[in-house]
Short mmCIF file of C-alpha atoms in Angstrom, two decimals:
data_model
loop_
_atom_site.label_atom_id
_atom_site.label_comp_id
_atom_site.label_asym_id
_atom_site.label_seq_id
_atom_site.Cartn_x
_atom_site.Cartn_y
_atom_site.Cartn_z
CA MET A 1146 92.05 88.17 37.94
CA ASP A 1147 94.39 90.31 39.97
CA VAL A 1148 95.54 93.21 37.80
CA LYS A 1149 97.85 95.02 40.15
CA LEU A 1150 101.20 96.69 40.44
CA THR A 1151 103.73 95.40 42.94
CA GLY A 1152 104.82 97.95 45.51
CA ALA A 1153 108.39 97.87 44.26
CA LEU A 1154 107.40 98.46 40.65
CA ALA A 1155 105.03 101.28 41.59
CA ALA A 1156 107.71 103.08 43.56
CA LEU A 1157 110.28 102.69 40.84
CA LEU A 1158 107.90 103.93 38.17
CA LEU A 1159 107.17 107.00 40.23
CA GLY A 1160 110.79 107.99 39.97
CA THR A 1161 112.79 106.31 42.70
CA GLY A 1162 115.74 103.97 42.35
CA ALA A 1163 116.93 105.17 38.95
CA ALA A 1164 119.93 103.27 37.66
CA GLU A 1165 123.25 105.07 37.39
CA ALA A 1166 124.52 103.14 34.38
CA ALA A 1167 122.93 101.86 31.23
CA ASP A 1168 121.22 98.51 31.69
CA GLU A 1169 120.87 96.12 28.77
CA VAL A 1170 117.41 95.06 27.59
CA THR A 1171 116.74 92.79 24.63
CA LEU A 1172 113.29 92.97 23.03
CA GLN A 1173 112.07 90.16 20.78
CA LEU A 1174 109.53 91.32 18.20
CA LYS A 1175 106.63 89.19 17.08
CA TRP A 1176 107.37 89.81 13.41
CA VAL A 1177 109.81 91.54 11.08
CA THR A 1178 110.87 95.17 11.34
CA GLN A 1179 107.84 97.25 10.38
CA ALA A 1180 105.60 100.03 11.68
CA GLN A 1181 103.70 97.52 13.81
CA PHE A 1182 106.58 98.06 16.25
CA ALA A 1183 107.26 101.73 15.54
CA GLY A 1184 107.07 102.85 19.17
CA TYR A 1185 110.13 100.84 20.12
CA TYR A 1186 112.21 102.02 17.18
CA VAL A 1187 111.17 105.61 17.90
CA ALA A 1188 112.20 105.23 21.55
CA LEU A 1189 115.55 103.90 20.37
CA ASP A 1190 116.07 106.57 17.70
CA LYS A 1191 114.90 109.55 19.77
CA GLY A 1192 116.97 108.64 22.80
CA PHE A 1193 114.03 107.80 25.08
CA TYR A 1194 115.76 104.60 26.17
CA ASP A 1195 119.01 106.51 26.72
CA GLU A 1196 117.13 108.93 28.97
CA GLU A 1197 116.12 105.95 31.11
CA ASP A 1198 119.70 104.64 31.23
CA LEU A 1199 118.89 101.69 29.01
CA ASP A 1200 120.88 100.00 26.26
CA VAL A 1201 118.12 98.36 24.19
CA THR A 1202 118.56 95.77 21.45
CA ILE A 1203 115.56 95.07 19.24
CA LYS A 1204 115.52 91.63 17.63
CA PRO A 1205 113.24 91.26 14.58
CA GLY A 1206 111.02 88.21 14.34
CA GLY A 1207 110.03 86.15 11.34
CA PRO A 1208 108.18 83.04 10.18
CA ASP A 1209 110.67 80.73 11.87
CA ILE A 1210 110.95 82.67 15.14
CA ALA A 1211 108.62 81.97 18.06
CA PRO A 1212 109.00 84.76 20.66
CA SER A 1213 107.93 82.46 23.50
CA GLN A 1214 110.73 80.03 22.64
CA VAL A 1215 113.24 82.86 22.46
CA ILE A 1216 112.33 84.23 25.88
CA ALA A 1217 112.16 80.74 27.39
CA GLY A 1218 115.70 80.09 26.16
CA GLY A 1219 117.06 83.33 27.57
CA GLY A 1220 117.43 85.02 24.19
CA ALA A 1221 115.39 88.07 25.21
CA ASP A 1222 114.29 89.93 28.32
CA VAL A 1223 110.97 91.08 26.88
CA MET A 1224 108.84 89.71 24.07
CA ILE A 1225 105.89 90.99 22.10
CA ASP A 1226 102.99 88.59 21.69
CA TRP A 1227 99.23 88.47 21.31
CA MET A 1228 97.45 87.70 24.56
CA PRO A 1229 95.70 84.52 23.30
CA SER A 1230 99.08 83.03 22.42
CA ALA A 1231 100.59 84.20 25.71
CA LEU A 1232 97.72 82.76 27.75
CA ALA A 1233 97.99 79.45 25.93
CA ALA A 1234 101.75 79.35 26.50
CA ARG A 1235 101.33 80.08 30.20
CA GLU A 1236 98.74 77.34 30.56
CA LYS A 1237 101.23 74.96 28.97
CA GLY A 1238 103.82 75.83 31.60
CA LEU A 1239 105.75 78.88 30.39
CA PRO A 1240 105.55 81.39 33.31
CA ILE A 1241 105.18 84.61 31.33
CA VAL A 1242 103.67 87.81 32.69
CA ASN A 1243 102.12 90.79 30.92
CA ILE A 1244 103.85 93.99 32.05
CA ALA A 1245 102.21 96.45 29.62
CA GLN A 1246 99.62 96.60 26.84
CA PRO A 1247 100.49 99.23 24.18
CA TYR A 1248 97.79 97.97 21.76
CA LYS A 1249 94.27 98.89 22.83
CA SER A 1250 92.34 97.54 19.83
CA SER A 1251 92.58 94.55 17.52
CA GLY A 1252 93.54 94.92 13.88
CA MET A 1253 92.65 91.37 12.90
CA MET A 1254 89.99 90.55 10.31
CA LEU A 1255 88.90 88.14 7.62
CA THR A 1256 88.95 89.55 4.10
CA CYS A 1257 86.77 87.86 1.47
CA LEU A 1258 86.14 88.27 -2.23
CA LYS A 1259 82.54 89.36 -2.78
CA GLU A 1260 82.36 87.18 -5.88
CA THR A 1261 82.47 84.11 -3.62
CA GLY A 1262 79.04 85.02 -2.29
CA VAL A 1263 80.18 85.50 1.30
CA ALA A 1264 78.14 88.37 2.68
CA SER A 1265 78.00 87.57 6.39
CA PRO A 1266 79.39 85.03 8.88
CA ALA A 1267 76.30 82.93 8.18
CA ASP A 1268 77.87 82.21 4.78
CA PHE A 1269 81.10 80.74 6.23
CA PRO A 1270 79.97 77.08 6.41
CA GLY A 1271 81.23 75.16 3.40
CA ARG A 1272 83.89 77.74 2.66
CA THR A 1273 87.68 77.61 2.77
CA LEU A 1274 89.18 80.16 5.11
CA GLY A 1275 92.86 81.08 5.32
CA VAL A 1276 94.19 81.12 8.87
CA TRP A 1277 97.60 81.96 10.31
CA PHE A 1278 99.00 79.47 12.81
CA PHE A 1279 101.95 79.53 15.25
CA GLY A 1280 99.68 80.97 17.95
CA ASN A 1281 97.84 83.34 15.64
CA GLU A 1282 95.00 80.88 15.09
CA TYR A 1283 93.53 81.20 18.58
CA PRO A 1284 91.29 84.24 17.94
CA PHE A 1285 89.92 82.59 14.79
CA LEU A 1286 89.18 79.30 16.54
CA SER A 1287 87.39 81.12 19.35
CA TRP A 1288 85.30 83.08 16.85
CA MET A 1289 84.23 79.95 15.01
CA ALA A 1290 83.35 78.32 18.35
CA HIS A 1291 81.17 81.31 19.18
CA LEU A 1292 79.41 80.88 15.83
CA GLY A 1293 79.05 77.14 16.37
CA ILE A 1294 80.93 76.41 13.15
CA PRO A 1295 83.24 73.35 13.13
CA THR A 1296 86.73 73.92 11.76
CA ASP A 1297 87.47 70.34 10.73
CA GLY A 1298 86.02 70.56 7.24
CA SER A 1299 82.98 68.49 8.18
CA GLU A 1300 79.49 69.19 6.87
CA GLY A 1301 78.26 72.53 8.11
CA GLY A 1302 81.80 73.59 8.95
CA VAL A 1303 84.68 75.37 7.31
CA THR A 1304 87.86 74.08 5.75
CA VAL A 1305 90.87 75.76 7.31
CA LEU A 1306 93.75 76.53 4.98
CA LYS A 1307 97.03 77.06 6.81
CA GLN A 1308 97.86 80.43 5.40
CA GLY A 1309 101.40 81.65 4.97
CA PHE A 1310 102.13 85.21 5.98
CA ASN A 1311 101.00 86.52 2.62
CA VAL A 1312 97.77 87.03 0.67
CA ASP A 1313 98.40 84.49 -2.10
CA PRO A 1314 95.47 82.18 -1.21
CA LEU A 1315 92.99 84.97 -1.93
CA LEU A 1316 94.74 86.21 -5.07
CA GLN A 1317 94.99 82.66 -6.41
CA LYS A 1318 91.43 81.90 -5.27
CA GLN A 1319 92.51 78.99 -3.11
CA ALA A 1320 90.44 80.41 -0.25
CA ASP A 1321 87.19 82.34 -0.07
CA CYS A 1322 88.52 84.47 2.78
CA ILE A 1323 91.94 85.02 4.32
CA SER A 1324 93.32 86.43 7.54
CA THR A 1325 94.50 90.01 7.26
CA MET A 1326 95.52 92.85 9.54
CA THR A 1327 94.05 96.30 9.06
CA TYR A 1328 97.55 97.72 8.84
CA ASN A 1329 99.25 95.16 6.59
CA GLU A 1330 97.81 92.32 4.52
CA TYR A 1331 94.57 94.10 3.63
CA TRP A 1332 96.63 96.72 1.83
CA GLN A 1333 98.65 94.04 0.12
CA VAL A 1334 95.41 92.78 -1.40
CA LEU A 1335 94.62 96.27 -2.68
CA ASP A 1336 98.15 96.70 -4.03
CA ALA A 1337 97.66 93.47 -5.98
CA GLY A 1338 94.94 95.20 -7.99
CA ILE A 1339 91.74 94.21 -6.18
CA ALA A 1340 89.48 97.18 -5.47
CA PRO A 1341 87.94 97.76 -2.03
CA ASP A 1342 84.42 97.37 -3.45
CA GLU A 1343 85.35 93.85 -4.58
CA LEU A 1344 86.02 92.86 -0.98
CA ILE A 1345 84.09 92.35 2.21
CA THR A 1346 85.84 92.42 5.56
CA PHE A 1347 84.87 91.11 8.99
CA LYS A 1348 86.76 92.82 11.78
CA TYR A 1349 87.08 90.84 14.98
CA GLU A 1350 86.32 94.04 16.90
CA ASP A 1351 82.99 94.38 15.09
CA GLN A 1352 82.14 90.71 15.63
CA GLY A 1353 82.54 90.99 19.41
CA VAL A 1354 85.39 88.47 19.59
CA ALA A 1355 88.41 90.78 19.54
CA THR A 1356 91.31 89.72 21.72
CA LEU A 1357 94.29 91.77 22.82
CA GLU A 1358 97.31 91.94 20.54
CA ASP A 1359 100.94 93.11 20.86
CA GLY A 1360 101.50 93.19 24.61
CA LEU A 1361 104.84 93.13 26.43
CA TYR A 1362 105.69 89.94 28.33
CA VAL A 1363 108.52 88.79 30.57
CA LEU A 1364 109.31 85.69 32.58
CA GLU A 1365 107.62 85.87 35.97
CA GLU A 1366 110.87 85.26 37.83
CA LYS A 1367 112.19 88.65 36.73
CA LEU A 1368 109.58 90.41 38.86
CA ALA A 1369 111.09 88.89 42.01
CA ASP A 1370 114.32 90.81 41.40
CA PRO A 1371 114.15 94.53 42.32
CA ALA A 1372 116.89 95.37 39.83
CA GLU A 1373 114.96 93.70 37.01
CA VAL A 1374 111.75 95.42 38.09
CA ASP A 1375 113.52 98.76 37.96
CA LYS A 1376 114.87 98.05 34.50
CA LEU A 1377 111.51 96.87 33.14
CA ALA A 1378 109.73 99.87 34.60
CA ARG A 1379 112.06 102.22 32.78
CA PHE A 1380 111.77 100.19 29.60
CA VAL A 1381 107.97 100.38 29.58
CA ARG A 1382 107.98 104.09 30.35
CA ALA A 1383 110.36 104.87 27.49
CA SER A 1384 108.52 102.54 25.10
CA MET A 1385 105.18 104.21 25.76
CA LYS A 1386 106.80 107.61 25.21
CA GLY A 1387 107.94 106.25 21.86
CA TRP A 1388 104.45 105.05 21.01
CA LYS A 1389 102.80 108.38 21.80
CA TRP A 1390 105.43 110.18 19.73
CA ALA A 1391 104.82 107.78 16.85
CA GLU A 1392 101.05 108.37 17.01
CA ALA A 1393 101.58 112.12 16.79
CA ASN A 1394 104.27 111.93 14.07
CA SER A 1395 103.23 108.95 11.99
CA GLU A 1396 105.14 109.73 8.79
CA GLU A 1397 108.42 110.45 10.58
CA ALA A 1398 107.92 107.34 12.70
CA ALA A 1399 107.54 105.29 9.53
CA MET A 1400 110.82 106.74 8.24
CA ILE A 1401 112.54 105.75 11.48
CA VAL A 1402 111.28 102.19 11.04
CA LEU A 1403 112.66 102.13 7.49
CA ASP A 1404 116.05 103.28 8.78
CA HIS A 1405 116.15 100.17 10.99
CA ASP A 1406 114.99 97.73 8.31
CA GLU A 1407 118.20 95.90 7.43
CA THR A 1408 116.46 93.69 4.85
CA GLY A 1409 115.41 96.53 2.58
CA ALA A 1410 112.12 94.72 2.05
CA GLN A 1411 109.88 97.51 3.33
CA THR A 1412 108.72 100.46 1.26
CA GLU A 1413 108.04 104.03 2.27
CA LYS A 1414 104.46 103.94 0.98
CA HIS A 1415 103.59 100.77 2.85
CA GLN A 1416 105.19 101.82 6.13
CA ILE A 1417 103.55 105.26 6.17
CA ARG A 1418 100.20 103.63 5.51
CA MET A 1419 100.86 100.96 8.14
CA MET A 1420 101.82 103.50 10.77
CA GLY A 1421 98.61 105.41 10.15
CA GLU A 1422 96.58 102.28 10.79
CA VAL A 1423 98.67 101.12 13.76
CA ALA A 1424 98.16 104.50 15.44
CA LYS A 1425 94.44 103.75 15.52
CA LEU A 1426 95.12 100.56 17.48
CA THR A 1427 97.50 102.07 20.05
CA ALA A 1428 95.36 105.19 20.52
CA GLY A 1429 93.90 105.40 24.00
CA SER A 1430 96.48 103.12 25.60
CA THR A 1431 98.76 104.42 28.33
CA GLY A 1432 100.43 101.04 28.67
CA VAL A 1433 98.01 100.00 31.40
CA LEU A 1434 96.24 96.69 30.82
CA ASP A 1435 92.54 97.55 30.98
CA PRO A 1436 90.78 94.95 33.17
CA GLU A 1437 87.73 95.00 30.87
CA ASP A 1438 89.85 94.31 27.79
CA TYR A 1439 91.60 91.51 29.65
CA ARG A 1440 88.30 90.03 30.80
CA ARG A 1441 86.88 90.12 27.28
CA THR A 1442 89.92 88.30 25.93
CA VAL A 1443 89.80 85.61 28.61
CA GLU A 1444 86.05 85.05 28.26
CA THR A 1445 86.35 84.83 24.47
CA LEU A 1446 89.05 82.19 24.76
CA LEU A 1447 87.38 80.21 27.54
CA SER A 1448 84.11 79.93 25.64
CA GLY A 1449 85.62 77.93 22.82
CA GLY A 1450 83.12 75.10 22.93
CA SER A 1451 84.48 71.56 23.20
CA ASP A 1452 88.02 72.68 22.38
CA PRO A 1453 88.67 76.04 24.09
CA VAL A 1454 91.96 77.82 23.56
CA ILE A 1455 92.50 77.91 27.33
CA THR A 1456 90.71 75.87 29.98
CA ARG A 1457 91.18 78.18 32.93
CA GLU A 1458 92.06 81.74 33.81
CA PRO A 1459 95.66 82.15 35.00
CA GLU A 1460 95.99 81.84 38.74
CA GLY A 1461 97.48 84.66 40.77
CA ALA A 1462 98.75 87.98 39.46
CA TRP A 1463 100.05 87.20 35.98
CA THR A 1464 99.65 90.82 34.90
CA HIS A 1465 101.48 93.83 36.26
CA ALA A 1466 99.88 97.02 34.99
CA ILE A 1467 101.71 100.31 34.61
CA SER A 1468 99.94 103.16 36.43
CA ASP A 1469 98.87 106.29 34.57
CA ALA A 1470 100.57 108.50 37.11
CA ALA A 1471 103.91 106.82 36.48
CA LEU A 1472 103.77 107.51 32.77
CA ASN A 1473 102.79 111.17 32.98
#
């Protein structure tokens, strides 16, 4: 894997070639407006994008929106996606490139009711597990492959329940365990009246199968255009400034997110709590894609048994890291 910065991008990030007029950038989120994306809303609200001569539009996602399809169709300049989904999309022919990695750690986990008798991964066989799809299933499938557990419902395997983006299968006891994020669905379970001591959680980080989440991706062709490289460099720099501000001011960042939630579906309590958890996942990231984190993700996905998520590592330089010096 060639994690490197093109000469043009490095020079631009170090302060040369600044644009004289605001350039438009459209960002497609992976999900709805919430603190998961606080850094971008902070950068918008605090004028960090303005300082970089950028006119940024943030497009919320949703259950019927696939970021990869949006960017492929020209509906966005930059998209947010999990690396397993991005790698799978690239292998299928979509030439996307990672330009920055704001999330350092994974927030994904399985949450189970203790009353089901699940106490360790060894208890998964024979159980029904709720799994998100639309590209979110890849980390789960890789984990089960590592454990040698079939996911087709056969003897000795697990039955996979296609989980909606809610916690209903656990509350209604349709599944023994469900997919949750540390910053979102887990707290929805608690808000539904289930106490923490009634649950057992298995974090992907703790299980050694964590894969990178919430990176920034663009179409590879953009990096052949110096003007686009300049614009993307400024966008990443301002976005990371927004993320670091959000980490240091989590409650105010949550309020900024709420100001941009046009649906009115989010609550102050949930967004403050979410921002506190998200800050733990972005902590330690400068925007640079850590080669070790990348390698761990690729190796996890490649070792998926008879049906790996990806069959080969991307050829060439599909990642363009942002140097620490450029962001300081």
